[in-house]
PDB file of C-alpha atoms in Angstrom:
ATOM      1  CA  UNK A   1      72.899  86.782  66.765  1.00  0.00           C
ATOM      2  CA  UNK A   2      71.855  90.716  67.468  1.00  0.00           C
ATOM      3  CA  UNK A   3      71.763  90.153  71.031  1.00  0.00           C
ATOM      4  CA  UNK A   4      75.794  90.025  70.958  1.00  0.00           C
ATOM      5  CA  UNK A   5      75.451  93.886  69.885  1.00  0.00           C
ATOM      6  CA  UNK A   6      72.259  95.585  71.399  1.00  0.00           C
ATOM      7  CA  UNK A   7      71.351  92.787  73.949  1.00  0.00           C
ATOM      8  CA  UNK A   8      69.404  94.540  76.355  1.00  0.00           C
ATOM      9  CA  UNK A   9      71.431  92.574  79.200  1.00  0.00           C
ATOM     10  CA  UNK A  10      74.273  94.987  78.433  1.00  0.00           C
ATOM     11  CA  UNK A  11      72.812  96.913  81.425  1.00  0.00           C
ATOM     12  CA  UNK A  12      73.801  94.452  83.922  1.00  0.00           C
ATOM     13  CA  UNK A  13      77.429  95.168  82.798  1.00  0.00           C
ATOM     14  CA  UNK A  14      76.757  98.188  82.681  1.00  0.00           C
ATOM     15  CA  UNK A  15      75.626  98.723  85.986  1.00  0.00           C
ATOM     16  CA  UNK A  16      78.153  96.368  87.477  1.00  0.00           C
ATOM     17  CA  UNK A  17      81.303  98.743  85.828  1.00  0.00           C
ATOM     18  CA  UNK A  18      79.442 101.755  87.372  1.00  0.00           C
ATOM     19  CA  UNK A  19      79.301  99.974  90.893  1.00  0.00           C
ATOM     20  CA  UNK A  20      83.111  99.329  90.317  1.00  0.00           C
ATOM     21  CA  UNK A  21      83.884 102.782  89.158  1.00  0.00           C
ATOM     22  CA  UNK A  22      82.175 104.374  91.825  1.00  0.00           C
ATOM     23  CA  UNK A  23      83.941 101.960  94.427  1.00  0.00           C
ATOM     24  CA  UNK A  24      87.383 102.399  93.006  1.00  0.00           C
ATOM     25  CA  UNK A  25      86.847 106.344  93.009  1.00  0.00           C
ATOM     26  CA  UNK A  26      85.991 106.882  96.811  1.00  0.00           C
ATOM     27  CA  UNK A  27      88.981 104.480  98.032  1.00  0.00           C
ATOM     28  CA  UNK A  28      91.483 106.217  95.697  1.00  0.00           C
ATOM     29  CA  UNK A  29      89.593 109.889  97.130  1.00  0.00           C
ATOM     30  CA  UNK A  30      89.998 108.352 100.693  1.00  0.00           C
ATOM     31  CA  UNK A  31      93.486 106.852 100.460  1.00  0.00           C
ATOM     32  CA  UNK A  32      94.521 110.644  99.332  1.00  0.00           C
ATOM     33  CA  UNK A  33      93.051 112.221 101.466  1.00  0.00           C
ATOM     34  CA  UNK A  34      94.578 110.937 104.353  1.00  0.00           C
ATOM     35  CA  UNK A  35      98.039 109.552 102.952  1.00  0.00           C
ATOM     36  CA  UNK A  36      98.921 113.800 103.804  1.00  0.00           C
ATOM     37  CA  UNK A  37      98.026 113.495 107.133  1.00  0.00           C
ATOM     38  CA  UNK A  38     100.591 111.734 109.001  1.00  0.00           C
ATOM     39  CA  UNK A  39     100.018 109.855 112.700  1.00  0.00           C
ATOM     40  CA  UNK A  40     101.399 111.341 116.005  1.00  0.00           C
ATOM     41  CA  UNK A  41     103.321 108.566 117.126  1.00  0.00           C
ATOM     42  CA  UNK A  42     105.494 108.923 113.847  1.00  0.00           C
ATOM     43  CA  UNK A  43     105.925 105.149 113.248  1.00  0.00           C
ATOM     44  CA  UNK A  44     106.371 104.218 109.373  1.00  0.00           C
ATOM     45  CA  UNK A  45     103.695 101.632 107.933  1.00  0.00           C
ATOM     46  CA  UNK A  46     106.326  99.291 108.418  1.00  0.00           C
ATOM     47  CA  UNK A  47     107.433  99.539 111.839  1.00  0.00           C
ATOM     48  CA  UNK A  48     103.350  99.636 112.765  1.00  0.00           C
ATOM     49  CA  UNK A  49     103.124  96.249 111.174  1.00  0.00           C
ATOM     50  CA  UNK A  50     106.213  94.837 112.856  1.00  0.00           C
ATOM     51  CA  UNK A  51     105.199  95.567 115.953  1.00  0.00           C
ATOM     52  CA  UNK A  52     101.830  94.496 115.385  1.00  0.00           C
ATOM     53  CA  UNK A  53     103.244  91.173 114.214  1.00  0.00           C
ATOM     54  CA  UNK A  54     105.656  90.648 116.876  1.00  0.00           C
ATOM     55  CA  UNK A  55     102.492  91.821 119.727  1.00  0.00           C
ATOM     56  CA  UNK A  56     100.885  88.746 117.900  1.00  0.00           C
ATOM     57  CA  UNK A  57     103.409  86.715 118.478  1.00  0.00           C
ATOM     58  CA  UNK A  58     104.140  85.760 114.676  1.00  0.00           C
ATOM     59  CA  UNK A  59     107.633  85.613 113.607  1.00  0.00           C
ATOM     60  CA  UNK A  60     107.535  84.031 110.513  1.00  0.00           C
ATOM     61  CA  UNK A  61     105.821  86.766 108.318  1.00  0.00           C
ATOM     62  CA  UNK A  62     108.672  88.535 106.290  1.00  0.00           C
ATOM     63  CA  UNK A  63     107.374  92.583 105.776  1.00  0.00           C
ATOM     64  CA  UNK A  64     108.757  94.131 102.533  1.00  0.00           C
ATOM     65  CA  UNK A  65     107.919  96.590 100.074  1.00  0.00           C
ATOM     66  CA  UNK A  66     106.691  96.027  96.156  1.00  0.00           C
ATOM     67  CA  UNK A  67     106.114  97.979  93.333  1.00  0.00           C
ATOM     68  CA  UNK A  68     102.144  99.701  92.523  1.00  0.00           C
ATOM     69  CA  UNK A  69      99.927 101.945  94.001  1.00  0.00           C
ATOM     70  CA  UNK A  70      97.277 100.328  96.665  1.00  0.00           C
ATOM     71  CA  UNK A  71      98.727  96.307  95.480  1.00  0.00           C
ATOM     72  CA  UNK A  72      99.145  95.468  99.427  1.00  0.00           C
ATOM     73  CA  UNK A  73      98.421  92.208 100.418  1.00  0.00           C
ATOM     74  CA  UNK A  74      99.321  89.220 103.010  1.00  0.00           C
ATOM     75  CA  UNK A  75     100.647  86.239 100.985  1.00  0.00           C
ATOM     76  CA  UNK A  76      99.928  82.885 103.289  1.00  0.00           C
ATOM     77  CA  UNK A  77     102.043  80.916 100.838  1.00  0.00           C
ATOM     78  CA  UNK A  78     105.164  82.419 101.081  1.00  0.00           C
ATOM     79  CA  UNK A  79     104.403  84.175 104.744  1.00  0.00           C
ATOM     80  CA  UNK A  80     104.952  87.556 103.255  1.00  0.00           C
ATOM     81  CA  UNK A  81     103.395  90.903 104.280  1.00  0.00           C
ATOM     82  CA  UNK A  82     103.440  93.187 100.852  1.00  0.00           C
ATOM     83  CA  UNK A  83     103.641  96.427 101.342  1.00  0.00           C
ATOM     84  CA  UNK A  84     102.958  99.158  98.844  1.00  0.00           C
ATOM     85  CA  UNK A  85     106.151 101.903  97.836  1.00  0.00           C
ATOM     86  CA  UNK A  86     103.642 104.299  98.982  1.00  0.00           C
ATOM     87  CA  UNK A  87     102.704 102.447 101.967  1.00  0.00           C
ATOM     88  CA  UNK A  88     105.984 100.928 102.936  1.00  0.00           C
ATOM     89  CA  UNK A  89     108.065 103.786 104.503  1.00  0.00           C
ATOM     90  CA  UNK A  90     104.858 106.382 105.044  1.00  0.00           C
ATOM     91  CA  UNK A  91     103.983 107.768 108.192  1.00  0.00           C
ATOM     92  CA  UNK A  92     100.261 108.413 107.036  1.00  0.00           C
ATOM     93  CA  UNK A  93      97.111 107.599 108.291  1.00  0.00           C
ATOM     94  CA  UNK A  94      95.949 105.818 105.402  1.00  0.00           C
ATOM     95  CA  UNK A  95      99.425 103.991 105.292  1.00  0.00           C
ATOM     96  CA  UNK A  96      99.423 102.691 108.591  1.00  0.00           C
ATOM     97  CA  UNK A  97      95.912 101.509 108.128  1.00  0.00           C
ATOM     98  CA  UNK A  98      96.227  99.531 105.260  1.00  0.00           C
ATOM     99  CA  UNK A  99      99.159  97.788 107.094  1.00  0.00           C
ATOM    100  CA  UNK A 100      97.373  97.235 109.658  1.00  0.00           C
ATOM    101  CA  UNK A 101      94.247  95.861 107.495  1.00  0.00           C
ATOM    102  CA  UNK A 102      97.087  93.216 105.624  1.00  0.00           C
ATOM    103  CA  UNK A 103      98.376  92.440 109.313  1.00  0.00           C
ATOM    104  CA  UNK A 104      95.105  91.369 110.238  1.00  0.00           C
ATOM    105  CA  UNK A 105      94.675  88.605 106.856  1.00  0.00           C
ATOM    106  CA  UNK A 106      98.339  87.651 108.381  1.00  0.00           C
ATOM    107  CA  UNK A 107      96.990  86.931 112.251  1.00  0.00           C
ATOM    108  CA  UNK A 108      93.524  85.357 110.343  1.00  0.00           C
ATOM    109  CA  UNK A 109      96.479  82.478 108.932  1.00  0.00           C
ATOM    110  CA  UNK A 110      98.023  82.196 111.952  1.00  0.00           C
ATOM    111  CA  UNK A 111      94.994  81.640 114.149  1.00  0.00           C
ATOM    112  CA  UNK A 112      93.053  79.437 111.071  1.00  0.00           C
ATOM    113  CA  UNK A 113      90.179  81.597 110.026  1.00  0.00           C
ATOM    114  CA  UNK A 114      88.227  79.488 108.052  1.00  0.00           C
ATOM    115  CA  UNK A 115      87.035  81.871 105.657  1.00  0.00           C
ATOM    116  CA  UNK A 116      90.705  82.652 104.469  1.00  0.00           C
ATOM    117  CA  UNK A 117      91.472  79.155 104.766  1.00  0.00           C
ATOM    118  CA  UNK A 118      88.939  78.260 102.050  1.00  0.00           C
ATOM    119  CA  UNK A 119      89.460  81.299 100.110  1.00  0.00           C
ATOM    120  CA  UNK A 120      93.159  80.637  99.831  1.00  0.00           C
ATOM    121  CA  UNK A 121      92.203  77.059  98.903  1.00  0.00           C
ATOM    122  CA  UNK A 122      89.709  77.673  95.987  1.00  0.00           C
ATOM    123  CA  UNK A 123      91.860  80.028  94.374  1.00  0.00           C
ATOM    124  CA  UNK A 124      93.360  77.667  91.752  1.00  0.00           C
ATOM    125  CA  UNK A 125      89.626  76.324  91.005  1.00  0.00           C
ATOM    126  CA  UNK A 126      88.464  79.722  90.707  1.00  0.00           C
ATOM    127  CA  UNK A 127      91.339  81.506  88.643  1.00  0.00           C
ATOM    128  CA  UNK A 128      90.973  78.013  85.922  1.00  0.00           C
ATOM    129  CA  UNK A 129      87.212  78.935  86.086  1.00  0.00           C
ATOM    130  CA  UNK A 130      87.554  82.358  85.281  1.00  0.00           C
ATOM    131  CA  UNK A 131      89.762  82.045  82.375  1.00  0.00           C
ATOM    132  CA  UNK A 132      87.641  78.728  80.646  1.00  0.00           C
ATOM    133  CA  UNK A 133      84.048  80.172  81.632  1.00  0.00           C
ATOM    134  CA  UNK A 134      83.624  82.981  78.433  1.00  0.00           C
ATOM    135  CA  UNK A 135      85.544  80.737  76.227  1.00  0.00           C
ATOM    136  CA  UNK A 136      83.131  78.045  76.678  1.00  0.00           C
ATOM    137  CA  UNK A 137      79.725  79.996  76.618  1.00  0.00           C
ATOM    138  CA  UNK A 138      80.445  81.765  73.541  1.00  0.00           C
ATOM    139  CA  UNK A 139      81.561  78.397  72.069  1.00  0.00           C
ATOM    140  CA  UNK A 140      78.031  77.294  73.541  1.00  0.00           C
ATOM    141  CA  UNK A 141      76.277  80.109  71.591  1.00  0.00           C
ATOM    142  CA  UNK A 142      78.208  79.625  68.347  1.00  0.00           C
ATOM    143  CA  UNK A 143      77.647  76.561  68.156  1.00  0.00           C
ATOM    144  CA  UNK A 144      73.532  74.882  68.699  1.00  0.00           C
ATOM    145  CA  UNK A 145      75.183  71.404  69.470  1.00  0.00           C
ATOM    146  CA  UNK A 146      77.466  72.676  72.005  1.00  0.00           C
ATOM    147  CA  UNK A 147      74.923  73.582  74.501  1.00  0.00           C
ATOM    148  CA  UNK A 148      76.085  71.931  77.084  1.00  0.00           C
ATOM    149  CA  UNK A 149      79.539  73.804  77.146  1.00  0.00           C
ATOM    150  CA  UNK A 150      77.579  77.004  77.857  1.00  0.00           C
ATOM    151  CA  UNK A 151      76.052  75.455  81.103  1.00  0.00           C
ATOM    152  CA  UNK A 152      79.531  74.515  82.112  1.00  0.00           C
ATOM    153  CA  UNK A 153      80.872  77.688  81.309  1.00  0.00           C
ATOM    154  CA  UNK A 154      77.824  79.534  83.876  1.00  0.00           C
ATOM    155  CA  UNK A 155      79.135  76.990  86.527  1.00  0.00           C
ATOM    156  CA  UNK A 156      82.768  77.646  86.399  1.00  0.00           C
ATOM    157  CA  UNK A 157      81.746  81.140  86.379  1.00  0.00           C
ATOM    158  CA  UNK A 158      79.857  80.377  89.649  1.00  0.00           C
ATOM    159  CA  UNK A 159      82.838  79.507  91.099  1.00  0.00           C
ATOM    160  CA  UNK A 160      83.949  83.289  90.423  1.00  0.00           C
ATOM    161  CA  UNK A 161      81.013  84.388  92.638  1.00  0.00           C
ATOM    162  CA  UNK A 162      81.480  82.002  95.315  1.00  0.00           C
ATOM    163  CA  UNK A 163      85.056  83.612  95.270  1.00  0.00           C
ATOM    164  CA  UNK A 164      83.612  87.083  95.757  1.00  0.00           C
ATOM    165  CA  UNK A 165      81.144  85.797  98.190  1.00  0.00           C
ATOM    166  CA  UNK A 166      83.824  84.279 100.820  1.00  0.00           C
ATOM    167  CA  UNK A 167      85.804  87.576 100.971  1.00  0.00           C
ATOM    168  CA  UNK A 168      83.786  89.840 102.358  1.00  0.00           C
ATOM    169  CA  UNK A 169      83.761  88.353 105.624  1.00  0.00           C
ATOM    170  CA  UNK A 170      87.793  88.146 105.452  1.00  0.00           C
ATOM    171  CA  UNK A 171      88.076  91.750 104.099  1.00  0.00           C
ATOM    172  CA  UNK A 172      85.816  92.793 106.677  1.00  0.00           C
ATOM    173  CA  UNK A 173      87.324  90.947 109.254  1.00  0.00           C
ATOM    174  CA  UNK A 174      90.716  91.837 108.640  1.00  0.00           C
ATOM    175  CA  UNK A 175      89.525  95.818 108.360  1.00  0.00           C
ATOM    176  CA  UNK A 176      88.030  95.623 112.300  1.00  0.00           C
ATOM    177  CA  UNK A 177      90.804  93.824 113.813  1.00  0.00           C
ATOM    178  CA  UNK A 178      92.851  96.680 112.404  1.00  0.00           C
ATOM    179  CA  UNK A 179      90.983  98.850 114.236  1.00  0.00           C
ATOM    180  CA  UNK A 180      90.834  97.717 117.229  1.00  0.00           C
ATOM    181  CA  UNK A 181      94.639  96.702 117.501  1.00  0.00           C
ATOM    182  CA  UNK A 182      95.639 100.545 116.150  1.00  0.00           C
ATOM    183  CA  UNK A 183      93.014 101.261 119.013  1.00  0.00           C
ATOM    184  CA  UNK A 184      94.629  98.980 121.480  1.00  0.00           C
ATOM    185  CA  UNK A 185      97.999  99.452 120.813  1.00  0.00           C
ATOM    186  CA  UNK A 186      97.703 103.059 121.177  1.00  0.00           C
ATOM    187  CA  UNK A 187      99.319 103.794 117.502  1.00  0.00           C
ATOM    188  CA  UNK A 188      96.464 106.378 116.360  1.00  0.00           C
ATOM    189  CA  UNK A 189      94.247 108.402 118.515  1.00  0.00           C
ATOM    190  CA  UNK A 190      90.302 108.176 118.436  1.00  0.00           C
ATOM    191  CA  UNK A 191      90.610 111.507 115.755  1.00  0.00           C
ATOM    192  CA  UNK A 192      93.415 109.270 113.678  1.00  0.00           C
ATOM    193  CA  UNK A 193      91.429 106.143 113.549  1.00  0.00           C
ATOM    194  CA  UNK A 194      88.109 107.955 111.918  1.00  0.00           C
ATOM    195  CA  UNK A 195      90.296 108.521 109.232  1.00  0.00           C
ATOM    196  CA  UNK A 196      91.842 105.374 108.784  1.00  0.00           C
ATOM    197  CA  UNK A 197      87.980 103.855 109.074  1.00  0.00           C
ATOM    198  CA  UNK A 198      87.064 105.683 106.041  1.00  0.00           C
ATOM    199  CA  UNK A 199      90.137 104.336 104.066  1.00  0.00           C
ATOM    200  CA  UNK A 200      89.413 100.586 105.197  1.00  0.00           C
ATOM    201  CA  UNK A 201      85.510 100.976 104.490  1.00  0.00           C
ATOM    202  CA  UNK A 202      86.018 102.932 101.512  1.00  0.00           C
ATOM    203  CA  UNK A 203      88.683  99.544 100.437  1.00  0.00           C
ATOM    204  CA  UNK A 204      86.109  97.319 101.861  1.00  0.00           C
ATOM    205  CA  UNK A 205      83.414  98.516  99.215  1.00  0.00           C
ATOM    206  CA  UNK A 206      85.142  98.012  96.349  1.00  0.00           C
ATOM    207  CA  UNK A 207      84.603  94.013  97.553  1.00  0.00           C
ATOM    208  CA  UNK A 208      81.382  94.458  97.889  1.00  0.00           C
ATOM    209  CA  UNK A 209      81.117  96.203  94.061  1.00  0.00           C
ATOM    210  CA  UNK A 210      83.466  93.132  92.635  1.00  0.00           C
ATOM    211  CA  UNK A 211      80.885  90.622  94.371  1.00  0.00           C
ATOM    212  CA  UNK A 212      77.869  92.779  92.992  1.00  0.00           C
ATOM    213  CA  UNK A 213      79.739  92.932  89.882  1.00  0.00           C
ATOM    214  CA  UNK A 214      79.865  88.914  89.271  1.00  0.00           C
ATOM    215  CA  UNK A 215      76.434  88.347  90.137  1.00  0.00           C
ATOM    216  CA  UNK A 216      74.852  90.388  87.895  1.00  0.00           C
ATOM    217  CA  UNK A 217      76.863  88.470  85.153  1.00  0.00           C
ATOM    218  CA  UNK A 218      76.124  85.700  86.420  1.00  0.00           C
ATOM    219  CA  UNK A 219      72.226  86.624  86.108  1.00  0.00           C
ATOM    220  CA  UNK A 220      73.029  88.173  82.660  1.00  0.00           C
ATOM    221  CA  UNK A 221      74.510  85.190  81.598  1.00  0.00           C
ATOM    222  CA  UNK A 222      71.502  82.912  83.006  1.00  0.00           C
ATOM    223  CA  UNK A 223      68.990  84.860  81.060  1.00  0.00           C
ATOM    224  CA  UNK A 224      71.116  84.642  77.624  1.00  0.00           C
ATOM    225  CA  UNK A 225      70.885  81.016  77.943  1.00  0.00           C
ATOM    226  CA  UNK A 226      67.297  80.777  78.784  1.00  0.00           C
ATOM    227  CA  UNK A 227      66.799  83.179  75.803  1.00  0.00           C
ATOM    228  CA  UNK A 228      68.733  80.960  73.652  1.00  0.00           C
ATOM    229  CA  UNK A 229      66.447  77.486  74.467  1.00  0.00           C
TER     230      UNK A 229
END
């Protein structure tokens, strides 16, 4: 099996870790950039997504701070809005617009967006598929008789890309209706929110790598098998 070694596929992965590199590289460049430069108004992250959530008219969303670098998120489970260390108590452009950003997943729950709706419901599908897909495949090519567990393992990995698929439009979403309500709201002037556009675009790409990412080994992984019958 010399194709596990110097199978000319490896470029697919190859160009897929670029894509991701390159993504990761301009949000971390953007998010420092403008984490020095702090917003006029002088609100924290927090107190922008407070008042954001309370203008929304969504009380039930608990805002608190966690451990990591850039690990923000909106939680529908538990109704929690995760906010950075960095994030949390910052004054920063870049802060205030990733709050803003998770703020906006939290209003897509409250109002139903669909997309986040079956996002959120797919995840347990898609996190069994991603864990049993390479175990099966290489079972699949190790052993001839157990072909068919290498066609199962390309659909459960499917499911990965679907997952990547769905949340672009709720990443992208969530990134303009932080816009406009920083806009709206008056928390960042026209100058402030260029900035914080370049942090949520630069975030928004790194989706758009990660969905890139699993399709070319998804196509990898369809050419391996048609190589192998």
């Amino acid at each position: 099996m010399p194709y596990f070694y110097f199978d000319p596929t490896y470029i697919l992965v190859l160009i897929g870790v670029v894509l991701s590199l390159i993504a990761s590289a301009q949000v971390k460049s953007a998010y420092k950039k403008y984490e020095k430069v702090s917003t006029r108004s002088g609100f924290t992250a927090e107190q922008v997504a407070a008042m954001i959530l309370r203008n929304a008219g969504i009380t039930d969303v608990t805002i608190r701070p966690i451990a990591g670098e850039l690990t923000d998120n909106y939680n529908p489970k538990d109704h929690t809005l995760n906010l950075s260390q960095n994030v949390y108590g910052s004054r920063s452009i870049a802060a205030i617009g990733v709050a803003a950003h998770e703020c906006g997943h939290a209003i897509q729950h409250a109002e139903g967006y669909a997309p986040l709706g079956f996002r959120s419901a797919i995840v347990p599908v898609v996190s069994i598929g991603s864990t049993l897909s390479w175990p099966l495949i290489l079972i699949g090519l190790l052993i001839p008789r157990l072909d068919v567990c290498i066609t199962l393992g390309i659909l459960l990995f499917s499911l990965v890309v679907v997952f990547q698929f769905v949340t672009l439009p709720v990443e992208f979403n969530a990134s303009g209706r932080a816009i406009a309500i920083l806009r709206n709201g008056g928390f960042m002037t026209e100058e402030e929110l260029g900035g914080a556009k370049r942090v949520l675009t630069a975030a928004a790409l790194t989706y758009v790598a990660a969905m890139v990412t699993a399709i070319l080994q998804l196509v990898r992984l369809l050419l391996l098998t048609n190589r192998r019958r």
